[in-house]
Amino acid sequence: MKNYKKGLLAAMVLAAMSLMAADDKIIYVNTFDDENGENANNCSLREAIETARKNAAFGGCKAGNTANGQNDIIQLEAGEYKLSLGELVPETQITIQGKSRWNFDVKNKLTGNYPAYEAIKTTINAQGKSRILNTGKTEANVVMQSVRLTNGYSNTRGGAVNVGGSFVLSNGIIDNSKADIAGGAIYASTLNTEKNVDLVSTLVQSNQAPKGSVLAMDCVGNFGDSKPNISFTQSSFIENGSANSQSIFDYCGQVTSVLMANTIAKNRASATTGSIIKAIDNTVNNSVERLSAASLFSFTSNTIVENDAYSTYYYDKNGSKSLAFNVLAFNKTGKSCRYLNNTVPDKTQIFYATGNAFELTEALCDLPESVLTSTNSSIKNIDVKNNAISTYLTPLQETSEYNLYLPLYYPLKTNLATSLMNTGLSNCSENDQRGLVRITDGTLQLNPDSRNSCEIGSVESMDLTAADVEELTNSSIKVLVKGYQDEIDGLKADINDPVYKEYKIANQEDLSVKEAELAALKNNLKYRAIYFNPFEKSLPQEVTVIGTQSRQLQKLNADNYTVSAKPLGIGSEITIASGQASVVGGDLDDLKCEWDAKLHKVVIYRAGGDVTDATDFAFCQYTLTEKTNTSNSSSGILKAVFKNIEPIVESKTYSIDPSSNLTLNIDNLMLNASEEGDGPLATLPSGKALWNKDVNGLDLPIHLDSIPAGLNFTAERSGQCPGSYVKETCYGGKLSFSVKNNLSQFDYPVKYSVFDSEGAKSNFGILTLKNTAKNTNTSSSGGGSFGILGLISLFGLVVYRRRMN
């Protein structure tokens, strides 16, 4: 497996899966009915939560993780769980998992890789009769994954969820929920202890409340400010609120709020007093609705458009604010950003704004003077007031497999100076809303104007970009080949392991690719070669799906792109003029840069096999060209050094015995050594020496790092070792060892290493001279020879007898 089984986290998950197979402590829910202990044959969701609390079997549920204080995992199936007995009230730490949305039998429509991401399969439906979850009093921590929470209702606060502990929902949905006072979707009752409320890759839609249709919170508790930590990332908040709502996100207390890579659109609040995002101290009207000056607001890479309210972002001087790469514009009715009571923004407040798209007119957006007058190009914001939203963004795209079932907007290319794309800046969100990595720190020497930089908004647009790559160097060819083989062996084992049956189809495809690549590698082994994957660090071309405005990536592989490569030369540096590269202080020399279509690698090597000098580099150029649009291509520069890989020696055991006077002759110790790190012997360039030589041109590679005192040694040749070992002696030819005491029964370990022709020293190996005399004695029976304990015993008997006499 490639993208679905690598990395520390994935390894931990897979390790956990192995443990689960042996000792499964998950509580499995096997009925959609809402039961509470009356049926011993079924395990309901409510009973599973009670089982976790009791740390013992309940109803039809088997006990889960019974260790005190440990998290219990509750597994749901695909289908709808209708609550008829009221809200769920966890009292202990639990994780509720819906049916996974990942399908490893199908490729992802967005990326072209396994697995596919599918529509949500598991629903908890409160049927408009109650909340779905309430930890307001229990303060239990709850994590939910791949679950839809729908039709929640509260006649007070928290329509779907009333949060008292930490709460996480990932890859989920909260929709069609309502609260009569506050918090249509979520109400945070975090009081004055810090608790986290996290939404990740979640759709929040059609929720309502007079205050905070998506989110509201307690402002004070226990005579102090509440301290909620709110983090909403890569999520969509769509069509929440109503004409009577006062807010969609309602902040107070000492809150920390991170909004990153979200779409907040088509939400509605009062046209005369309502706000989409409300973050003000309101103690003038309500003594408990205070916002602490110590609050923190960080809004990065969000698309906040087409909302309908008096204010989209309503703020005051309290709290530090950082707004970066947001589209905060094109909202209806009122202002996209409004300062408290329509006054001039306080000059003393902490307010950072970088790379945003605002409508920079007082009628549409109130911003501090420091933002409006800034001339710093590294933190520039753009003014979009003179153009319609259709100039910059597609219409809102409905849920589909191309956008991870999250409604969003795609940015549009424009020739205007105020484009949302490629701002030339960095520090936007690391991933866009679809989870794609924004590579904004790469270089593109041949065409710097095409270098990818941050887009404004939640979605990054991808254009084919062949990355410049530095610090390439050759590694051990032997290790490379072994790595391929190990991966193949691992894939075969996983295919036959029932624990990983979910990944079988993906693994089988990977296995076919890896086996073909290993065969190609063995047919194209080069001395000291660098095998570079041109697709690994490059950006793919994004294309529009036919008949829609959705986007998908043209997967980076040899099926979609033509690859070519050429050497530029060896020298100290490279210069670019009119898009053409030349090497300073060098020439092509013997540098080779070749695309191997079967191996799917650019192979970089020197025909003569030499290393590069300390101040020199090898430069190559590679080009990716889209097959369906050959006019679209991108080229990158590869900067490499060739180094000497240390030789390899193996340990070896030789027998010595009394019949040869405990003497050993080794005619060719170098049979235990190799230079396969640089490449197999067959790849050694013509005329290039393999091992260190003496002044007469004879091999002198062997160095004895330690030799036992009881051993004599002679060699056919001896002389100075190379480099920093020049004061030591190296040997070559036939080696002879003899034991000084021919009655010895000990083994003799000799530690050795070797030097190659360029003076690189190998690892250590052990030559074990194994004395067979000892083995013969210990294997004999009867009254023959015996060991030291026998001698001691015999001596004791003699003394005893003498004393008796």
mmCIF file with all atom_site columns, C-alpha atoms in Angstrom, residues 203-206 236-240 263-267:
data_model
loop_
_atom_site.group_PDB
_atom_site.id
_atom_site.type_symbol
_atom_site.label_atom_id
_atom_site.label_alt_id
_atom_site.label_comp_id
_atom_site.label_asym_id
_atom_site.label_entity_id
_atom_site.label_seq_id
_atom_site.pdbx_PDB_ins_code
_atom_site.Cartn_x
_atom_site.Cartn_y
_atom_site.Cartn_z
_atom_site.occupancy
_atom_site.B_iso_or_equiv
_atom_site.pdbx_formal_charge
_atom_site.auth_seq_id
_atom_site.auth_comp_id
_atom_site.auth_asym_id
_atom_site.auth_atom_id
_atom_site.pdbx_PDB_model_num
ATOM 1  C CA . LEU A 1 203 ? -20.834 19.491 6.881 1.00 0.00 ? 203 LEU A CA 1
ATOM 2  C CA . VAL A 1 204 ? -22.983 21.692 9.133 1.00 0.00 ? 204 VAL A CA 1
ATOM 3  C CA . GLN A 1 205 ? -26.211 22.586 7.356 1.00 0.00 ? 205 GLN A CA 1
ATOM 4  C CA . SER A 1 206 ? -29.730 23.868 8.010 1.00 0.00 ? 206 SER A CA 1
ATOM 5  C CA . SER A 1 236 ? -18.633 23.576 5.251 1.00 0.00 ? 236 SER A CA 1
ATOM 6  C CA . PHE A 1 237 ? -21.241 25.660 7.070 1.00 0.00 ? 237 PHE A CA 1
ATOM 7  C CA . ILE A 1 238 ? -24.139 26.098 4.689 1.00 0.00 ? 238 ILE A CA 1
ATOM 8  C CA . GLU A 1 239 ? -27.694 27.496 4.913 1.00 0.00 ? 239 GLU A CA 1
ATOM 9  C CA . ASN A 1 240 ? -27.814 27.754 8.691 1.00 0.00 ? 240 ASN A CA 1
ATOM 10 C CA . THR A 1 263 ? -16.552 27.357 3.436 1.00 0.00 ? 263 THR A CA 1
ATOM 11 C CA . ILE A 1 264 ? -19.082 29.556 5.259 1.00 0.00 ? 264 ILE A CA 1
ATOM 12 C CA . ALA A 1 265 ? -21.826 30.429 2.797 1.00 0.00 ? 265 ALA A CA 1
ATOM 13 C CA . LYS A 1 266 ? -25.528 31.075 2.312 1.00 0.00 ? 266 LYS A CA 1
ATOM 14 C CA . ASN A 1 267 ? -26.164 31.349 6.041 1.00 0.00 ? 267 ASN A CA 1
#
